[in-house]
Amino acid sequence: KCDISHFPVCVMLAPSCSLSASVSVSQNKRVSPSLSLSSSLSRRCQHIVVSSASSSSSASASLAASTSAPTTMRALSSILELYEEGYRGFLLDQFGVLHDGVTPYPGAVDAVRSLAEAGASLVLVSNSSQRAQNVWKRLEPMGFLPSYFVGVITSGELANEAFATRGEGVGPLAGHKDVSRVIHFTWAERGKISLDGLKLECTTEAAEAEIVLASGVDAMGTRDGPPTPRSLDELKEIARKCAERDLPIVIANPDYVTVAGAQDGKPLAEMPGAFMKVYESCGKKDRILCMGKPGTFMFERGVATLQAHNDALTLENIVMVGDSLHHDITGAKSANVHSVWVLNGIHADDISQKGAEATVAAEGVALPEFTLSEFR
């Protein structure tokens, strides 16, 4: 059972498998990996519907491998150092790593292009409430071309899948086949999150709702027409009423905060993870369905996508690159994936005041294997 103390994630029991691994390790460098897995896997429960049985089985087996927790963080000067040392699969966060929500970070486009041209496999894993195909509307104008990546996974895509398959299998909404009336916290400024094809009817009244979907923090979805702008405090009060009614809430973006023009000195912006805190304060943690990182499934899907592109990849040569200790680093650790912590993202102010190791200690999370001052 995955125990992520900071986040109420839909439980995914670890698959049963036998494995043997032989890895030579020297100063966190992964050398001469060899991994063999039995073909007998038994999944007793899964976080959400998996796209294909073959890819999920391979990823599930890989995620069962063990890695020792680091006692120090090794500072990198460039992400290409890891490629030179044998890492070939890269799971990349976007906000706080590739860009600040407005502008790409210096050197980030070149780093992505260099990895792709060198032959690395790159998958974007983002706690964005947008559907996967929509991320290119932001990324491509910045210079991050779709051809650099072999796949994109967003928490918004996973939330959409959960609603599309509700009532089926053992997914997070397996027991909610007949729900249709939803309170939808969405975006006005960033653009409406579409519910087309999901057979859902938006309501603005907690008393009428059967379920809550948290995609944004500045508007409410309506039955007809564009979303209605609302303040975050107003939405939190509605969320509190929904929690009191014991309604389940699907968090399509689990981030608490994100960068939003940080390179221009703008403050961090609150994200839909704020509604998890509302539910927790009401004693309704068990009614939260968290769709993205740090949930193990997003990493499992990411590993499966990488392996579908390159079947030589294992956990020994895959690494997660992110800026959030709770989402990217803790999630990677729970999935037994090595991680690179990018220091100029959401924790930049804390790091500048007390240093990286003290920031990790204050957050109460395990150390990542590597750090980068910025993604380059």
Short mmCIF file of C-alpha atoms in Angstrom, two decimals:
data_model
loop_
_atom_site.label_atom_id
_atom_site.label_comp_id
_atom_site.label_asym_id
_atom_site.label_seq_id
_atom_site.Cartn_x
_atom_site.Cartn_y
_atom_site.Cartn_z
CA LYS A 1 0.00 0.00 0.00
CA CYS A 2 1.45 3.35 -1.01
CA ASP A 3 1.57 5.63 2.03
CA ILE A 4 1.96 9.24 0.97
CA SER A 5 1.24 11.07 4.19
CA HIS A 6 0.72 14.51 2.69
CA PHE A 7 -1.76 13.43 0.03
CA PRO A 8 -4.97 11.37 0.08
CA VAL A 9 -4.27 9.36 -3.04
CA CYS A 10 -6.47 6.58 -4.37
CA VAL A 11 -4.78 3.46 -3.06
CA MET A 12 -2.94 1.20 -5.48
CA LEU A 13 -1.72 -2.04 -3.97
CA ALA A 14 1.69 -3.09 -5.23
CA PRO A 15 1.68 -5.86 -7.82
CA SER A 16 2.99 -9.24 -6.71
CA CYS A 17 6.14 -10.11 -8.58
CA SER A 18 9.51 -11.68 -8.11
CA LEU A 19 12.64 -9.99 -9.34
CA SER A 20 16.35 -10.05 -9.14
CA ALA A 21 18.51 -7.05 -9.76
CA SER A 22 22.21 -6.48 -9.98
CA VAL A 23 23.39 -2.88 -10.02
CA SER A 24 26.83 -1.43 -9.47
CA VAL A 25 26.51 1.94 -7.76
CA SER A 26 29.22 4.54 -7.22
CA GLN A 27 28.39 8.02 -5.91
CA ASN A 28 24.82 7.80 -7.21
CA LYS A 29 26.01 6.84 -10.71
CA ARG A 30 24.02 3.99 -12.17
CA VAL A 31 26.42 1.60 -13.88
CA SER A 32 25.96 -1.77 -15.59
CA PRO A 33 22.32 -2.36 -14.60
CA SER A 34 20.78 -5.78 -15.01
CA LEU A 35 17.17 -6.54 -14.08
CA SER A 36 15.10 -9.69 -14.52
CA LEU A 37 11.41 -9.98 -13.68
CA SER A 38 9.04 -12.89 -13.45
CA SER A 39 6.11 -12.79 -15.85
CA SER A 40 3.59 -13.46 -13.11
CA LEU A 41 2.04 -10.21 -11.94
CA SER A 42 -1.10 -9.92 -9.88
CA ARG A 43 -2.70 -6.48 -9.70
CA ARG A 44 -5.28 -6.46 -6.93
CA CYS A 45 -6.26 -2.82 -7.16
CA GLN A 46 -5.23 0.03 -9.43
CA HIS A 47 -5.48 3.79 -9.17
CA ILE A 48 -7.23 4.38 -12.47
CA VAL A 49 -7.95 2.70 -15.78
CA VAL A 50 -4.68 1.84 -17.57
CA SER A 51 -4.39 2.47 -21.29
CA SER A 52 -3.11 -0.99 -22.24
CA ALA A 53 -2.56 -4.20 -20.34
CA SER A 54 0.86 -4.91 -21.81
CA SER A 55 2.37 -1.51 -21.06
CA SER A 56 0.91 -1.33 -17.54
CA SER A 57 2.21 -4.79 -16.67
CA SER A 58 5.72 -3.84 -17.73
CA ALA A 59 5.63 -0.60 -15.79
CA SER A 60 4.08 -2.22 -12.72
CA ALA A 61 6.84 -4.79 -12.63
CA SER A 62 9.49 -2.10 -12.96
CA LEU A 63 7.96 -0.02 -10.18
CA ALA A 64 8.28 -2.93 -7.82
CA ALA A 65 12.08 -2.71 -7.99
CA SER A 66 13.78 -1.23 -4.92
CA THR A 67 16.19 1.68 -4.71
CA SER A 68 18.01 2.80 -1.60
CA ALA A 69 17.23 6.23 -0.20
CA PRO A 70 20.09 8.71 -0.75
CA THR A 71 21.77 10.31 2.25
CA THR A 72 23.16 13.23 0.24
CA MET A 73 22.10 15.18 -2.82
CA ARG A 74 24.55 15.37 -5.69
CA ALA A 75 24.59 18.73 -7.50
CA LEU A 76 24.58 18.56 -11.29
CA SER A 77 25.80 21.30 -13.59
CA SER A 78 23.67 20.05 -16.50
CA ILE A 79 20.98 17.43 -17.06
CA LEU A 80 23.19 16.02 -19.81
CA GLU A 81 25.51 14.67 -17.09
CA LEU A 82 22.90 12.01 -16.36
CA TYR A 83 22.61 11.09 -20.02
CA GLU A 84 26.38 10.66 -20.17
CA GLU A 85 26.18 8.37 -17.12
CA GLY A 86 23.62 6.09 -18.70
CA TYR A 87 20.17 7.54 -17.97
CA ARG A 88 18.04 7.26 -21.09
CA GLY A 89 14.45 7.93 -19.93
CA PHE A 90 13.42 11.31 -18.51
CA LEU A 91 10.10 12.19 -16.86
CA LEU A 92 9.86 15.99 -16.99
CA ASP A 93 7.63 18.34 -15.03
CA GLN A 94 6.78 21.56 -16.84
CA PHE A 95 5.86 24.45 -14.47
CA GLY A 96 8.94 25.40 -12.45
CA VAL A 97 11.23 23.26 -14.62
CA LEU A 98 10.72 24.10 -18.29
CA HIS A 99 8.99 27.45 -17.77
CA ASP A 100 7.42 29.73 -15.16
CA GLY A 101 3.95 29.66 -16.69
CA VAL A 102 4.79 32.57 -18.96
CA THR A 103 8.40 32.33 -20.15
CA PRO A 104 10.77 29.40 -20.66
CA TYR A 105 13.71 29.30 -18.27
CA PRO A 106 17.08 30.16 -19.85
CA GLY A 107 18.65 27.04 -21.29
CA ALA A 108 15.56 24.85 -20.85
CA VAL A 109 14.64 24.61 -24.54
CA ASP A 110 18.24 23.80 -25.43
CA ALA A 111 18.40 21.13 -22.71
CA VAL A 112 15.24 19.40 -23.94
CA ARG A 113 16.39 19.55 -27.55
CA SER A 114 19.87 18.24 -26.66
CA LEU A 115 18.45 15.27 -24.75
CA ALA A 116 16.07 14.39 -27.59
CA GLU A 117 18.75 14.73 -30.27
CA ALA A 118 21.12 12.57 -28.20
CA GLY A 119 18.54 9.78 -28.27
CA ALA A 120 16.93 10.09 -24.84
CA SER A 121 13.21 9.37 -24.45
CA LEU A 122 11.28 12.23 -22.83
CA VAL A 123 7.78 12.13 -21.31
CA LEU A 124 6.06 15.20 -19.87
CA VAL A 125 4.28 14.44 -16.58
CA SER A 126 2.34 17.46 -15.38
CA ASN A 127 -0.19 18.28 -12.69
CA SER A 128 -2.10 20.35 -15.22
CA SER A 129 -5.88 20.18 -15.31
CA GLN A 130 -5.72 20.54 -19.11
CA ARG A 131 -6.16 17.56 -21.42
CA ALA A 132 -2.83 16.19 -22.61
CA GLN A 133 -3.09 17.44 -26.20
CA ASN A 134 -3.77 21.00 -25.00
CA VAL A 135 -0.38 21.50 -23.32
CA TRP A 136 1.21 22.26 -26.69
CA LYS A 137 -0.79 25.49 -26.93
CA ARG A 138 1.51 26.81 -24.20
CA LEU A 139 4.70 24.83 -24.83
CA GLU A 140 5.14 24.97 -28.60
CA PRO A 141 5.25 28.80 -28.84
CA MET A 142 7.96 28.70 -26.17
CA GLY A 143 10.09 26.45 -28.35
CA PHE A 144 9.33 23.05 -26.79
CA LEU A 145 8.37 21.06 -29.88
CA PRO A 146 6.10 17.99 -29.67
CA SER A 147 8.73 16.03 -31.61
CA TYR A 148 11.10 16.27 -28.63
CA PHE A 149 8.76 14.13 -26.50
CA VAL A 150 7.45 10.58 -26.81
CA GLY A 151 4.41 11.23 -24.62
CA VAL A 152 2.46 13.64 -22.42
CA ILE A 153 0.57 12.74 -19.24
CA THR A 154 -1.48 15.30 -17.33
CA SER A 155 -3.57 14.97 -14.21
CA GLY A 156 -6.39 16.57 -16.20
CA GLU A 157 -6.23 13.72 -18.70
CA LEU A 158 -6.38 11.17 -15.87
CA ALA A 159 -9.39 12.97 -14.36
CA ASN A 160 -11.13 12.93 -17.74
CA GLU A 161 -10.46 9.19 -18.06
CA ALA A 162 -11.83 8.60 -14.56
CA PHE A 163 -15.13 10.28 -15.41
CA ALA A 164 -15.33 8.70 -18.86
CA THR A 165 -14.98 5.22 -17.33
CA ARG A 166 -16.92 5.78 -14.10
CA GLY A 167 -18.75 2.69 -12.96
CA GLU A 168 -16.27 0.41 -14.73
CA GLY A 169 -13.55 -1.88 -13.34
CA VAL A 170 -11.68 -0.80 -10.23
CA GLY A 171 -10.92 2.81 -11.16
CA PRO A 172 -11.36 5.68 -8.68
CA LEU A 173 -14.96 6.28 -9.81
CA ALA A 174 -15.93 2.61 -10.16
CA GLY A 175 -18.62 3.06 -7.52
CA HIS A 176 -20.08 6.22 -9.06
CA LYS A 177 -21.70 4.97 -12.27
CA ASP A 178 -24.84 7.08 -11.99
CA VAL A 179 -23.38 10.43 -10.87
CA SER A 180 -24.10 13.25 -13.29
CA ARG A 181 -24.61 16.51 -11.33
CA VAL A 182 -21.22 18.05 -10.68
CA ILE A 183 -19.89 21.18 -9.06
CA HIS A 184 -16.98 22.14 -11.28
CA PHE A 185 -14.32 24.50 -9.97
CA THR A 186 -12.63 25.61 -13.17
CA TRP A 187 -10.73 28.45 -14.82
CA ALA A 188 -11.89 31.74 -16.25
CA GLU A 189 -8.52 33.42 -16.86
CA ARG A 190 -6.74 30.28 -18.12
CA GLY A 191 -9.63 28.96 -20.17
CA LYS A 192 -12.54 26.64 -19.45
CA ILE A 193 -11.83 22.96 -18.87
CA SER A 194 -14.22 21.12 -21.17
CA LEU A 195 -16.48 18.35 -19.86
CA ASP A 196 -17.73 17.46 -23.33
CA GLY A 197 -18.65 13.82 -23.78
CA LEU A 198 -18.62 13.00 -20.06
CA LYS A 199 -22.41 13.18 -19.57
CA LEU A 200 -22.08 15.62 -16.69
CA GLU A 201 -24.38 18.49 -15.79
CA CYS A 202 -22.86 21.43 -13.94
CA THR A 203 -24.62 22.90 -10.93
CA THR A 204 -23.59 25.79 -8.71
CA GLU A 205 -25.49 24.55 -5.66
CA ALA A 206 -23.88 22.16 -3.19
CA ALA A 207 -27.32 20.84 -2.25
CA GLU A 208 -27.90 19.63 -5.84
CA ALA A 209 -24.47 18.13 -6.52
CA GLU A 210 -23.46 14.47 -6.47
CA ILE A 211 -19.72 14.96 -6.96
CA VAL A 212 -17.14 17.76 -7.15
CA LEU A 213 -14.43 18.26 -9.79
CA ALA A 214 -11.62 20.71 -8.99
CA SER A 215 -9.85 21.83 -12.18
CA GLY A 216 -9.25 25.52 -11.42
CA VAL A 217 -9.53 28.16 -8.73
CA ASP A 218 -11.19 31.24 -10.22
CA ALA A 219 -14.54 30.17 -11.71
CA MET A 220 -17.49 27.78 -11.54
CA GLY A 221 -18.83 25.78 -14.42
CA THR A 222 -22.44 26.49 -15.38
CA ARG A 223 -25.15 24.49 -17.14
CA ASP A 224 -24.92 26.72 -20.20
CA GLY A 225 -22.45 29.32 -21.31
CA PRO A 226 -19.00 30.29 -20.04
CA PRO A 227 -17.79 29.73 -16.47
CA THR A 228 -18.82 32.25 -13.83
CA PRO A 229 -15.81 34.01 -12.23
CA ARG A 230 -15.66 33.48 -8.44
CA SER A 231 -13.03 34.24 -5.85
CA LEU A 232 -11.03 31.39 -4.38
CA ASP A 233 -12.49 32.15 -0.95
CA GLU A 234 -16.01 31.76 -2.37
CA LEU A 235 -15.07 28.46 -3.98
CA LYS A 236 -13.50 27.21 -0.75
CA GLU A 237 -16.74 27.93 1.10
CA ILE A 238 -18.70 25.94 -1.50
CA ALA A 239 -16.15 23.13 -1.16
CA ARG A 240 -16.70 23.17 2.60
CA LYS A 241 -20.46 22.74 2.09
CA CYS A 242 -19.78 19.84 -0.29
CA ALA A 243 -17.48 18.22 2.27
CA GLU A 244 -20.19 18.55 4.91
CA ARG A 245 -22.51 16.67 2.54
CA ASP A 246 -19.85 13.95 2.22
CA LEU A 247 -19.53 14.45 -1.55
CA PRO A 248 -16.43 12.97 -3.21
CA ILE A 249 -14.08 15.50 -4.77
CA VAL A 250 -11.88 14.73 -7.77
CA ILE A 251 -8.72 16.86 -7.80
CA ALA A 252 -7.68 17.35 -11.42
CA ASN A 253 -4.64 19.40 -10.40
CA PRO A 254 -3.19 18.39 -7.00
CA ASP A 255 -0.63 21.22 -6.84
CA TYR A 256 -0.96 23.58 -3.88
CA VAL A 257 0.87 26.42 -5.65
CA THR A 258 2.68 27.00 -8.93
CA VAL A 259 5.00 29.52 -10.51
CA ALA A 260 3.16 32.15 -12.52
CA GLY A 261 5.59 34.62 -14.04
CA ALA A 262 8.21 34.09 -11.34
CA GLN A 263 11.00 35.38 -13.58
CA ASP A 264 9.22 38.75 -13.57
CA GLY A 265 8.95 38.70 -9.78
CA LYS A 266 5.33 37.55 -9.59
CA PRO A 267 4.30 35.51 -6.52
CA LEU A 268 3.33 31.86 -6.46
CA ALA A 269 -0.29 31.22 -7.43
CA GLU A 270 -2.66 28.92 -5.54
CA MET A 271 -3.84 25.82 -7.36
CA PRO A 272 -6.74 23.32 -6.93
CA GLY A 273 -4.76 21.38 -4.33
CA ALA A 274 -6.12 24.08 -2.01
CA PHE A 275 -9.47 22.25 -2.01
CA MET A 276 -7.81 19.16 -0.56
CA LYS A 277 -6.92 21.23 2.49
CA VAL A 278 -10.56 22.30 2.81
CA TYR A 279 -11.73 18.69 2.79
CA GLU A 280 -8.99 17.66 5.21
CA SER A 281 -10.01 20.44 7.62
CA CYS A 282 -13.54 19.00 7.54
CA GLY A 283 -12.29 15.51 8.36
CA LYS A 284 -13.10 14.26 4.83
CA LYS A 285 -9.67 13.18 3.65
CA ASP A 286 -11.09 9.83 2.60
CA ARG A 287 -13.44 11.56 0.12
CA ILE A 288 -10.58 13.05 -1.90
CA LEU A 289 -9.62 11.47 -5.22
CA CYS A 290 -6.24 12.85 -6.27
CA MET A 291 -5.48 12.39 -9.98
CA GLY A 292 -1.84 13.38 -10.41
CA LYS A 293 1.53 13.51 -8.69
CA PRO A 294 2.52 12.35 -6.13
CA GLY A 295 0.20 9.43 -6.93
CA THR A 296 2.13 6.36 -8.00
CA PHE A 297 -0.07 5.78 -11.03
CA MET A 298 1.11 8.88 -12.88
CA PHE A 299 4.67 7.62 -12.56
CA GLU A 300 3.62 4.12 -13.58
CA ARG A 301 1.95 5.53 -16.68
CA GLY A 302 5.06 7.60 -17.39
CA VAL A 303 7.36 4.58 -17.12
CA ALA A 304 5.02 2.54 -19.33
CA THR A 305 5.06 5.28 -21.97
CA LEU A 306 8.85 5.41 -21.92
CA GLN A 307 9.13 1.64 -22.16
CA ALA A 308 6.65 1.50 -25.03
CA HIS A 309 9.06 3.75 -26.93
CA ASN A 310 12.23 1.99 -25.76
CA ASP A 311 11.86 -1.48 -24.24
CA ALA A 312 15.46 -1.37 -22.96
CA LEU A 313 14.48 1.17 -20.30
CA THR A 314 14.19 0.11 -16.64
CA LEU A 315 14.16 2.03 -13.37
CA GLU A 316 17.94 1.93 -13.48
CA ASN A 317 18.08 4.41 -16.35
CA ILE A 318 14.91 6.49 -15.83
CA VAL A 319 14.82 9.70 -13.76
CA MET A 320 12.16 12.23 -12.75
CA VAL A 321 12.97 15.95 -13.02
CA GLY A 322 10.77 18.32 -10.99
CA ASP A 323 10.70 21.33 -8.68
CA SER A 324 8.10 20.26 -6.07
CA LEU A 325 9.36 18.24 -3.12
CA HIS A 326 5.87 16.96 -2.27
CA HIS A 327 4.67 16.18 -5.78
CA ASP A 328 7.69 15.38 -7.94
CA ILE A 329 10.31 14.15 -5.48
CA THR A 330 8.05 12.37 -2.97
CA GLY A 331 6.02 10.86 -5.80
CA ALA A 332 9.13 9.61 -7.57
CA LYS A 333 10.44 8.16 -4.31
CA SER A 334 7.19 6.27 -3.70
CA ALA A 335 7.43 4.86 -7.23
CA ASN A 336 11.12 3.92 -6.79
CA VAL A 337 12.18 6.33 -9.51
CA HIS A 338 15.32 8.43 -9.09
CA SER A 339 14.78 12.18 -9.08
CA VAL A 340 16.41 15.52 -9.86
CA TRP A 341 15.20 18.47 -7.78
CA VAL A 342 15.25 21.76 -9.73
CA LEU A 343 15.95 24.52 -7.22
CA ASN A 344 14.59 27.65 -8.94
CA GLY A 345 10.93 26.55 -8.88
CA ILE A 346 8.33 26.80 -6.12
CA HIS A 347 10.88 26.34 -3.29
CA ALA A 348 13.29 29.02 -4.56
CA ASP A 349 12.59 31.53 -1.78
CA ASP A 350 13.00 28.95 1.00
CA ILE A 351 16.21 27.66 -0.55
CA SER A 352 17.65 31.18 -0.81
CA GLN A 353 16.88 31.78 2.88
CA LYS A 354 17.95 28.51 4.50
CA GLY A 355 19.58 26.31 1.86
CA ALA A 356 18.47 23.22 -0.01
CA GLU A 357 19.08 20.54 2.63
CA ALA A 358 17.38 22.58 5.36
CA THR A 359 14.39 23.11 3.05
CA VAL A 360 14.08 19.36 2.50
CA ALA A 361 14.31 18.76 6.25
CA ALA A 362 11.68 21.41 6.99
CA GLU A 363 9.30 19.85 4.46
CA GLY A 364 9.78 16.43 6.06
CA VAL A 365 10.46 14.54 2.82
CA ALA A 366 13.24 12.25 1.64
CA LEU A 367 16.24 13.61 -0.24
CA PRO A 368 16.32 13.43 -4.03
CA GLU A 369 19.36 11.83 -5.62
CA PHE A 370 20.31 14.93 -7.60
CA THR A 371 19.82 18.72 -7.73
CA LEU A 372 20.01 21.29 -10.51
CA SER A 373 20.13 25.02 -9.82
CA GLU A 374 18.00 25.35 -12.96
CA PHE A 375 17.04 22.97 -15.75
CA ARG A 376 19.72 23.27 -18.40
#
